[in-house]
Amino acid sequence: MGKGCITVTKYFLFLFNLLFFIFGALIMGFGLWVLFDDKSFIAVLQESSDTVKVASYILIGVGSLSMAMGFFGCIGAIYEIRCLLGLYFTCLLLILIAQVTAGVLIYFQRDRLKHEMSNIIKELIVNYTGQNRTTEHTWDYIQRTMKCCGWTGPGNWSENLLIRNSSQTLYSCSCRNDSLPGTEKREYGICEHLSSEAPVYETGCITSVEKWLLDNCGVILGICAGVAVIELLGMILSMCLCKSVVQEDYTKVPKY
């Protein structure tokens, strides 16, 4: 490989490592958001299941590792250090294998994950009091913004301990459908309705969540595909540069 090709490969590899560093920062940032956010659907799951917390720690770890790899890859590319290039290639290969394995596991375990999610939400609804400012208020926020009620439907709230044991006709305040007549509007807690039918949304939140996932499926798959392409290009460029460095080193050895 000529000097010009080596230089182009080196700086292309530097660019891809810079992008890899940025993607690593985004992954780590997403993991931190999952861990500390208390205003989204993730917060509801996190409070009730260790799976989400473990996943957030994994994301933070993968993001940190990706940032470190991007940094060392940049150093290896600029200074043509073969051991760093070889280490970079090996780590990229392992991460790519891990990503494919994780994707396959999630795909084949999707029914189990959906069942676990349903159990978490239904348990939250049964024990809802309106006093918990993390998961309960987050669930209220989800019902208001997604305009849904319960997990599979408003009937889930009939299992709530406060509503079931009360002599009054109660419903979840955050289920309140603004287009229907009823009592005063409240963002959270349990409200009383005087009419025969509760002024609530008829759609369960599982439908809204699935719709959100379908609407954003292209974005999620695009990000995953983009990361995979960058990893493959980084592997190819690192191998080419590493091979060129070896060839360059051997040409400098005096022949007898």
PDB file of C-alpha atoms in Angstrom:
ATOM      1  CA  MET A   1       0.000   0.000   0.000  1.00  0.00           C
ATOM      2  CA  GLY A   2       1.373   3.416  -0.989  1.00  0.00           C
ATOM      3  CA  LYS A   3       2.097   6.263   1.360  1.00  0.00           C
ATOM      4  CA  GLY A   4      -0.940   8.188   0.130  1.00  0.00           C
ATOM      5  CA  CYS A   5      -3.291   5.252   0.755  1.00  0.00           C
ATOM      6  CA  ILE A   6      -1.817   4.721   4.219  1.00  0.00           C
ATOM      7  CA  THR A   7      -2.362   8.404   5.071  1.00  0.00           C
ATOM      8  CA  VAL A   8      -5.968   8.360   3.796  1.00  0.00           C
ATOM      9  CA  THR A   9      -6.686   5.123   5.701  1.00  0.00           C
ATOM     10  CA  LYS A  10      -5.128   6.535   8.845  1.00  0.00           C
ATOM     11  CA  TYR A  11      -7.222   9.694   8.857  1.00  0.00           C
ATOM     12  CA  PHE A  12     -10.407   7.854   7.872  1.00  0.00           C
ATOM     13  CA  LEU A  13      -9.823   5.514  10.801  1.00  0.00           C
ATOM     14  CA  PHE A  14      -9.278   8.534  13.037  1.00  0.00           C
ATOM     15  CA  LEU A  15     -12.607   9.977  11.847  1.00  0.00           C
ATOM     16  CA  PHE A  16     -14.467   6.718  12.478  1.00  0.00           C
ATOM     17  CA  ASN A  17     -12.951   6.452  15.934  1.00  0.00           C
ATOM     18  CA  LEU A  18     -14.093   9.989  16.653  1.00  0.00           C
ATOM     19  CA  LEU A  19     -17.616   9.021  15.601  1.00  0.00           C
ATOM     20  CA  PHE A  20     -17.344   5.864  17.690  1.00  0.00           C
ATOM     21  CA  PHE A  21     -16.325   8.003  20.669  1.00  0.00           C
ATOM     22  CA  ILE A  22     -19.390  10.210  20.125  1.00  0.00           C
ATOM     23  CA  PHE A  23     -21.710   7.184  19.817  1.00  0.00           C
ATOM     24  CA  GLY A  24     -20.201   5.821  23.035  1.00  0.00           C
ATOM     25  CA  ALA A  25     -20.960   9.108  24.771  1.00  0.00           C
ATOM     26  CA  LEU A  26     -24.574   8.939  23.512  1.00  0.00           C
ATOM     27  CA  ILE A  27     -24.967   5.354  24.746  1.00  0.00           C
ATOM     28  CA  MET A  28     -23.545   6.265  28.154  1.00  0.00           C
ATOM     29  CA  GLY A  29     -25.800   9.322  28.288  1.00  0.00           C
ATOM     30  CA  PHE A  30     -28.836   7.177  27.476  1.00  0.00           C
ATOM     31  CA  GLY A  31     -27.849   4.739  30.240  1.00  0.00           C
ATOM     32  CA  LEU A  32     -27.553   7.618  32.718  1.00  0.00           C
ATOM     33  CA  TRP A  33     -30.955   8.928  31.598  1.00  0.00           C
ATOM     34  CA  VAL A  34     -32.539   5.510  32.164  1.00  0.00           C
ATOM     35  CA  LEU A  35     -30.909   5.336  35.608  1.00  0.00           C
ATOM     36  CA  PHE A  36     -31.821   8.814  36.876  1.00  0.00           C
ATOM     37  CA  ASP A  37     -34.928   9.842  34.910  1.00  0.00           C
ATOM     38  CA  ASP A  38     -38.149  10.017  36.916  1.00  0.00           C
ATOM     39  CA  LYS A  39     -40.552  11.500  34.355  1.00  0.00           C
ATOM     40  CA  SER A  40     -40.988   8.724  31.815  1.00  0.00           C
ATOM     41  CA  PHE A  41     -42.306   5.188  31.385  1.00  0.00           C
ATOM     42  CA  ILE A  42     -38.802   3.852  32.137  1.00  0.00           C
ATOM     43  CA  ALA A  43     -38.997   5.206  35.697  1.00  0.00           C
ATOM     44  CA  VAL A  44     -42.108   3.112  36.382  1.00  0.00           C
ATOM     45  CA  LEU A  45     -40.362  -0.080  35.304  1.00  0.00           C
ATOM     46  CA  GLN A  46     -37.116   0.809  37.071  1.00  0.00           C
ATOM     47  CA  GLU A  47     -38.763   1.244  40.457  1.00  0.00           C
ATOM     48  CA  SER A  48     -40.391  -2.193  40.297  1.00  0.00           C
ATOM     49  CA  SER A  49     -37.804  -4.298  38.481  1.00  0.00           C
ATOM     50  CA  ASP A  50     -34.047  -4.757  38.775  1.00  0.00           C
ATOM     51  CA  THR A  51     -33.869  -5.670  35.072  1.00  0.00           C
ATOM     52  CA  VAL A  52     -34.059  -2.034  33.947  1.00  0.00           C
ATOM     53  CA  LYS A  53     -31.419  -0.986  36.463  1.00  0.00           C
ATOM     54  CA  VAL A  54     -29.084  -3.735  35.287  1.00  0.00           C
ATOM     55  CA  ALA A  55     -29.720  -2.708  31.671  1.00  0.00           C
ATOM     56  CA  SER A  56     -28.868   0.919  32.501  1.00  0.00           C
ATOM     57  CA  TYR A  57     -25.580  -0.133  34.135  1.00  0.00           C
ATOM     58  CA  ILE A  58     -24.778  -2.248  31.062  1.00  0.00           C
ATOM     59  CA  LEU A  59     -25.464   0.731  28.789  1.00  0.00           C
ATOM     60  CA  ILE A  60     -23.229   2.956  30.902  1.00  0.00           C
ATOM     61  CA  GLY A  61     -20.477   0.314  30.837  1.00  0.00           C
ATOM     62  CA  VAL A  62     -20.742  -0.231  27.073  1.00  0.00           C
ATOM     63  CA  GLY A  63     -20.769   3.517  26.452  1.00  0.00           C
ATOM     64  CA  SER A  64     -17.708   4.064  28.635  1.00  0.00           C
ATOM     65  CA  LEU A  65     -15.878   1.191  26.930  1.00  0.00           C
ATOM     66  CA  SER A  66     -16.808   2.573  23.506  1.00  0.00           C
ATOM     67  CA  MET A  67     -15.464   6.004  24.458  1.00  0.00           C
ATOM     68  CA  ALA A  68     -12.210   4.461  25.710  1.00  0.00           C
ATOM     69  CA  MET A  69     -11.915   2.369  22.534  1.00  0.00           C
ATOM     70  CA  GLY A  70     -12.546   5.415  20.381  1.00  0.00           C
ATOM     71  CA  PHE A  71      -9.819   7.312  22.197  1.00  0.00           C
ATOM     72  CA  PHE A  72      -7.240   4.527  21.949  1.00  0.00           C
ATOM     73  CA  GLY A  73      -8.266   3.875  18.344  1.00  0.00           C
ATOM     74  CA  CYS A  74      -7.547   7.513  17.507  1.00  0.00           C
ATOM     75  CA  ILE A  75      -4.120   7.262  19.164  1.00  0.00           C
ATOM     76  CA  GLY A  76      -3.358   3.977  17.378  1.00  0.00           C
ATOM     77  CA  ALA A  77      -4.392   5.404  14.003  1.00  0.00           C
ATOM     78  CA  ILE A  78      -2.466   8.666  14.248  1.00  0.00           C
ATOM     79  CA  TYR A  79       0.745   7.137  15.612  1.00  0.00           C
ATOM     80  CA  GLU A  80       0.344   3.800  13.751  1.00  0.00           C
ATOM     81  CA  ILE A  81       0.744   1.686  16.885  1.00  0.00           C
ATOM     82  CA  ARG A  82       0.095  -1.922  15.847  1.00  0.00           C
ATOM     83  CA  CYS A  83      -0.744  -3.283  19.293  1.00  0.00           C
ATOM     84  CA  LEU A  84      -3.430  -0.611  19.801  1.00  0.00           C
ATOM     85  CA  LEU A  85      -4.839  -1.245  16.326  1.00  0.00           C
ATOM     86  CA  GLY A  86      -4.969  -4.994  16.968  1.00  0.00           C
ATOM     87  CA  LEU A  87      -6.563  -4.457  20.388  1.00  0.00           C
ATOM     88  CA  TYR A  88      -9.041  -2.038  18.836  1.00  0.00           C
ATOM     89  CA  PHE A  89     -10.041  -4.598  16.169  1.00  0.00           C
ATOM     90  CA  THR A  90     -10.468  -7.366  18.770  1.00  0.00           C
ATOM     91  CA  CYS A  91     -12.616  -5.215  21.063  1.00  0.00           C
ATOM     92  CA  LEU A  92     -14.781  -4.062  18.154  1.00  0.00           C
ATOM     93  CA  LEU A  93     -15.322  -7.665  17.096  1.00  0.00           C
ATOM     94  CA  LEU A  94     -16.305  -8.685  20.634  1.00  0.00           C
ATOM     95  CA  ILE A  95     -18.707  -5.738  20.983  1.00  0.00           C
ATOM     96  CA  LEU A  96     -20.320  -6.514  17.628  1.00  0.00           C
ATOM     97  CA  ILE A  97     -20.806 -10.161  18.639  1.00  0.00           C
ATOM     98  CA  ALA A  98     -22.257  -9.034  21.998  1.00  0.00           C
ATOM     99  CA  GLN A  99     -24.680  -6.633  20.274  1.00  0.00           C
ATOM    100  CA  VAL A 100     -25.920  -9.308  17.864  1.00  0.00           C
ATOM    101  CA  THR A 101     -26.305 -11.784  20.758  1.00  0.00           C
ATOM    102  CA  ALA A 102     -28.229  -9.228  22.840  1.00  0.00           C
ATOM    103  CA  GLY A 103     -30.514  -8.423  19.901  1.00  0.00           C
ATOM    104  CA  VAL A 104     -31.255 -12.123  19.304  1.00  0.00           C
ATOM    105  CA  LEU A 105     -31.974 -12.706  23.014  1.00  0.00           C
ATOM    106  CA  ILE A 106     -34.313  -9.711  23.198  1.00  0.00           C
ATOM    107  CA  TYR A 107     -36.144 -10.871  20.072  1.00  0.00           C
ATOM    108  CA  PHE A 108     -36.705 -14.411  21.337  1.00  0.00           C
ATOM    109  CA  GLN A 109     -37.509 -13.251  24.894  1.00  0.00           C
ATOM    110  CA  ARG A 110     -39.902 -10.479  23.820  1.00  0.00           C
ATOM    111  CA  ASP A 111     -43.007 -12.304  25.064  1.00  0.00           C
ATOM    112  CA  ARG A 112     -41.424 -12.873  28.465  1.00  0.00           C
ATOM    113  CA  LEU A 113     -40.360  -9.213  28.684  1.00  0.00           C
ATOM    114  CA  LYS A 114     -43.862  -8.101  27.713  1.00  0.00           C
ATOM    115  CA  HIS A 115     -45.369 -10.365  30.385  1.00  0.00           C
ATOM    116  CA  GLU A 116     -42.976  -9.023  33.037  1.00  0.00           C
ATOM    117  CA  MET A 117     -43.796  -5.453  32.050  1.00  0.00           C
ATOM    118  CA  SER A 118     -47.527  -6.156  32.303  1.00  0.00           C
ATOM    119  CA  ASN A 119     -47.135  -7.629  35.792  1.00  0.00           C
ATOM    120  CA  ILE A 120     -45.124  -4.601  36.951  1.00  0.00           C
ATOM    121  CA  ILE A 121     -47.721  -2.090  35.724  1.00  0.00           C
ATOM    122  CA  LYS A 122     -50.696  -4.056  37.048  1.00  0.00           C
ATOM    123  CA  GLU A 123     -49.057  -4.352  40.480  1.00  0.00           C
ATOM    124  CA  LEU A 124     -48.437  -0.603  40.454  1.00  0.00           C
ATOM    125  CA  ILE A 125     -52.108   0.076  39.659  1.00  0.00           C
ATOM    126  CA  VAL A 126     -53.331  -2.301  42.402  1.00  0.00           C
ATOM    127  CA  ASN A 127     -51.182  -0.603  45.079  1.00  0.00           C
ATOM    128  CA  TYR A 128     -51.581   2.948  43.768  1.00  0.00           C
ATOM    129  CA  THR A 129     -52.184   5.575  46.458  1.00  0.00           C
ATOM    130  CA  GLY A 130     -51.140   8.821  44.745  1.00  0.00           C
ATOM    131  CA  GLN A 131     -48.522   9.484  47.434  1.00  0.00           C
ATOM    132  CA  ASN A 132     -45.415   8.041  45.731  1.00  0.00           C
ATOM    133  CA  ARG A 133     -43.760  10.907  43.866  1.00  0.00           C
ATOM    134  CA  THR A 134     -41.628   8.719  41.632  1.00  0.00           C
ATOM    135  CA  THR A 135     -43.366   5.771  40.002  1.00  0.00           C
ATOM    136  CA  GLU A 136     -46.978   6.700  40.722  1.00  0.00           C
ATOM    137  CA  HIS A 137     -46.697  10.287  39.515  1.00  0.00           C
ATOM    138  CA  THR A 138     -44.724   9.095  36.515  1.00  0.00           C
ATOM    139  CA  TRP A 139     -47.525   6.677  35.654  1.00  0.00           C
ATOM    140  CA  ASP A 140     -50.015   9.541  36.038  1.00  0.00           C
ATOM    141  CA  TYR A 141     -47.895  11.574  33.618  1.00  0.00           C
ATOM    142  CA  ILE A 142     -47.906   8.699  31.099  1.00  0.00           C
ATOM    143  CA  GLN A 143     -51.703   8.317  31.275  1.00  0.00           C
ATOM    144  CA  ARG A 144     -52.206  12.076  30.798  1.00  0.00           C
ATOM    145  CA  THR A 145     -49.762  12.545  27.914  1.00  0.00           C
ATOM    146  CA  MET A 146     -50.611   9.304  26.073  1.00  0.00           C
ATOM    147  CA  LYS A 147     -54.344   9.781  26.766  1.00  0.00           C
ATOM    148  CA  CYS A 148     -54.840   6.250  27.999  1.00  0.00           C
ATOM    149  CA  CYS A 149     -56.140   4.531  31.130  1.00  0.00           C
ATOM    150  CA  GLY A 150     -54.810   1.421  32.843  1.00  0.00           C
ATOM    151  CA  TRP A 151     -52.544  -1.083  31.134  1.00  0.00           C
ATOM    152  CA  THR A 152     -55.017  -3.073  29.041  1.00  0.00           C
ATOM    153  CA  GLY A 153     -57.923  -0.700  29.741  1.00  0.00           C
ATOM    154  CA  PRO A 154     -59.686   1.336  32.466  1.00  0.00           C
ATOM    155  CA  GLY A 155     -60.968  -1.922  33.977  1.00  0.00           C
ATOM    156  CA  ASN A 156     -57.499  -2.468  35.512  1.00  0.00           C
ATOM    157  CA  TRP A 157     -58.267   0.283  38.010  1.00  0.00           C
ATOM    158  CA  SER A 158     -61.149  -1.736  39.480  1.00  0.00           C
ATOM    159  CA  GLU A 159     -58.453  -3.889  41.114  1.00  0.00           C
ATOM    160  CA  ASN A 160     -56.979  -0.903  42.940  1.00  0.00           C
ATOM    161  CA  LEU A 161     -57.208  -1.416  46.718  1.00  0.00           C
ATOM    162  CA  LEU A 162     -58.501   2.103  47.462  1.00  0.00           C
ATOM    163  CA  ILE A 163     -61.159   2.028  44.731  1.00  0.00           C
ATOM    164  CA  ARG A 164     -62.254  -1.537  45.478  1.00  0.00           C
ATOM    165  CA  ASN A 165     -62.645  -0.926  49.231  1.00  0.00           C
ATOM    166  CA  SER A 166     -64.361   2.451  48.916  1.00  0.00           C
ATOM    167  CA  SER A 167     -68.125   3.008  49.044  1.00  0.00           C
ATOM    168  CA  GLN A 168     -67.746   5.932  46.627  1.00  0.00           C
ATOM    169  CA  THR A 169     -67.424   5.661  42.834  1.00  0.00           C
ATOM    170  CA  LEU A 170     -63.762   6.498  42.222  1.00  0.00           C
ATOM    171  CA  TYR A 171     -61.387   6.577  39.274  1.00  0.00           C
ATOM    172  CA  SER A 172     -57.783   7.539  38.510  1.00  0.00           C
ATOM    173  CA  CYS A 173     -57.575  11.327  38.113  1.00  0.00           C
ATOM    174  CA  SER A 174     -54.909  11.096  35.417  1.00  0.00           C
ATOM    175  CA  CYS A 175     -57.299   8.997  33.278  1.00  0.00           C
ATOM    176  CA  ARG A 176     -59.627  11.987  33.007  1.00  0.00           C
ATOM    177  CA  ASN A 177     -60.858  12.553  29.454  1.00  0.00           C
ATOM    178  CA  ASP A 178     -61.117  16.326  28.991  1.00  0.00           C
ATOM    179  CA  SER A 179     -63.741  15.948  26.261  1.00  0.00           C
ATOM    180  CA  LEU A 180     -66.215  14.329  28.682  1.00  0.00           C
ATOM    181  CA  PRO A 181     -68.216  16.149  31.393  1.00  0.00           C
ATOM    182  CA  GLY A 182     -67.211  15.436  34.959  1.00  0.00           C
ATOM    183  CA  THR A 183     -65.724  16.764  38.157  1.00  0.00           C
ATOM    184  CA  GLU A 184     -62.723  19.071  38.513  1.00  0.00           C
ATOM    185  CA  LYS A 185     -59.500  18.032  36.810  1.00  0.00           C
ATOM    186  CA  ARG A 186     -56.544  16.816  38.855  1.00  0.00           C
ATOM    187  CA  GLU A 187     -53.186  15.570  37.611  1.00  0.00           C
ATOM    188  CA  TYR A 188     -52.784  12.698  40.071  1.00  0.00           C
ATOM    189  CA  GLY A 189     -54.522  10.811  42.836  1.00  0.00           C
ATOM    190  CA  ILE A 190     -57.985   9.232  43.057  1.00  0.00           C
ATOM    191  CA  CYS A 191     -61.068  11.243  42.050  1.00  0.00           C
ATOM    192  CA  GLU A 192     -64.790  10.736  42.574  1.00  0.00           C
ATOM    193  CA  HIS A 193     -67.301  10.774  39.722  1.00  0.00           C
ATOM    194  CA  LEU A 194     -71.033  11.368  40.149  1.00  0.00           C
ATOM    195  CA  SER A 195     -72.204  10.186  36.739  1.00  0.00           C
ATOM    196  CA  SER A 196     -72.947   6.566  35.855  1.00  0.00           C
ATOM    197  CA  GLU A 197     -69.837   6.306  33.694  1.00  0.00           C
ATOM    198  CA  ALA A 198     -66.366   7.504  34.707  1.00  0.00           C
ATOM    199  CA  PRO A 199     -65.084  10.310  32.408  1.00  0.00           C
ATOM    200  CA  VAL A 200     -61.930   8.412  31.453  1.00  0.00           C
ATOM    201  CA  TYR A 201     -60.108   7.298  28.328  1.00  0.00           C
ATOM    202  CA  GLU A 202     -61.170   3.894  27.037  1.00  0.00           C
ATOM    203  CA  THR A 203     -57.819   2.912  25.523  1.00  0.00           C
ATOM    204  CA  GLY A 204     -55.252   0.985  27.573  1.00  0.00           C
ATOM    205  CA  CYS A 205     -51.700   2.303  27.751  1.00  0.00           C
ATOM    206  CA  ILE A 206     -50.280  -0.923  26.287  1.00  0.00           C
ATOM    207  CA  THR A 207     -51.767   0.156  22.944  1.00  0.00           C
ATOM    208  CA  SER A 208     -50.163   3.608  23.195  1.00  0.00           C
ATOM    209  CA  VAL A 209     -46.778   2.173  24.204  1.00  0.00           C
ATOM    210  CA  GLU A 210     -46.825  -0.339  21.339  1.00  0.00           C
ATOM    211  CA  LYS A 211     -47.813   2.433  18.922  1.00  0.00           C
ATOM    212  CA  TRP A 212     -44.902   4.583  20.168  1.00  0.00           C
ATOM    213  CA  LEU A 213     -42.484   1.694  19.665  1.00  0.00           C
ATOM    214  CA  LEU A 214     -43.819   1.053  16.147  1.00  0.00           C
ATOM    215  CA  ASP A 215     -43.625   4.754  15.262  1.00  0.00           C
ATOM    216  CA  ASN A 216     -40.029   4.968  16.486  1.00  0.00           C
ATOM    217  CA  CYS A 217     -38.955   1.505  15.343  1.00  0.00           C
ATOM    218  CA  GLY A 218     -37.300   2.945  12.235  1.00  0.00           C
ATOM    219  CA  VAL A 219     -35.257   5.400  14.303  1.00  0.00           C
ATOM    220  CA  ILE A 220     -34.168   2.700  16.759  1.00  0.00           C
ATOM    221  CA  LEU A 221     -33.197   0.273  13.980  1.00  0.00           C
ATOM    222  CA  GLY A 222     -31.446   3.070  12.090  1.00  0.00           C
ATOM    223  CA  ILE A 223     -29.309   3.932  15.105  1.00  0.00           C
ATOM    224  CA  CYS A 224     -28.417   0.262  15.649  1.00  0.00           C
ATOM    225  CA  ALA A 225     -27.567  -0.199  11.961  1.00  0.00           C
ATOM    226  CA  GLY A 226     -25.479   2.985  11.959  1.00  0.00           C
ATOM    227  CA  VAL A 227     -23.470   1.815  14.966  1.00  0.00           C
ATOM    228  CA  ALA A 228     -22.931  -1.616  13.360  1.00  0.00           C
ATOM    229  CA  VAL A 229     -21.751  -0.055  10.066  1.00  0.00           C
ATOM    230  CA  ILE A 230     -19.317   2.216  11.884  1.00  0.00           C
ATOM    231  CA  GLU A 231     -17.979  -0.767  13.834  1.00  0.00           C
ATOM    232  CA  LEU A 232     -17.492  -2.824  10.652  1.00  0.00           C
ATOM    233  CA  LEU A 233     -15.764   0.051   8.841  1.00  0.00           C
ATOM    234  CA  GLY A 234     -13.559   0.626  11.874  1.00  0.00           C
ATOM    235  CA  MET A 235     -12.587  -3.056  11.884  1.00  0.00           C
ATOM    236  CA  ILE A 236     -11.778  -3.026   8.144  1.00  0.00           C
ATOM    237  CA  LEU A 237      -9.748   0.181   8.325  1.00  0.00           C
ATOM    238  CA  SER A 238      -7.856  -0.947  11.427  1.00  0.00           C
ATOM    239  CA  MET A 239      -6.897  -4.227   9.740  1.00  0.00           C
ATOM    240  CA  CYS A 240      -5.785  -2.436   6.574  1.00  0.00           C
ATOM    241  CA  LEU A 241      -3.725   0.069   8.506  1.00  0.00           C
ATOM    242  CA  CYS A 242      -2.261  -2.600  10.790  1.00  0.00           C
ATOM    243  CA  LYS A 243      -1.251  -4.665   7.755  1.00  0.00           C
ATOM    244  CA  SER A 244       0.300  -1.612   6.111  1.00  0.00           C
ATOM    245  CA  VAL A 245       2.253  -0.773   9.240  1.00  0.00           C
ATOM    246  CA  VAL A 246       3.622  -4.321   9.350  1.00  0.00           C
ATOM    247  CA  GLN A 247       4.609  -4.123   5.702  1.00  0.00           C
ATOM    248  CA  GLU A 248       6.268  -0.778   6.235  1.00  0.00           C
ATOM    249  CA  ASP A 249       8.224  -2.124   9.206  1.00  0.00           C
ATOM    250  CA  TYR A 250       9.482  -5.140   7.262  1.00  0.00           C
ATOM    251  CA  THR A 251      10.672  -3.000   4.338  1.00  0.00           C
ATOM    252  CA  LYS A 252      12.880  -1.116   6.780  1.00  0.00           C
ATOM    253  CA  VAL A 253      14.697  -4.258   7.812  1.00  0.00           C
ATOM    254  CA  PRO A 254      18.111  -4.390   6.026  1.00  0.00           C
ATOM    255  CA  LYS A 255      18.531  -7.295   3.661  1.00  0.00           C
ATOM    256  CA  TYR A 256      21.759  -9.308   3.546  1.00  0.00           C
TER     257      TYR A 256
END
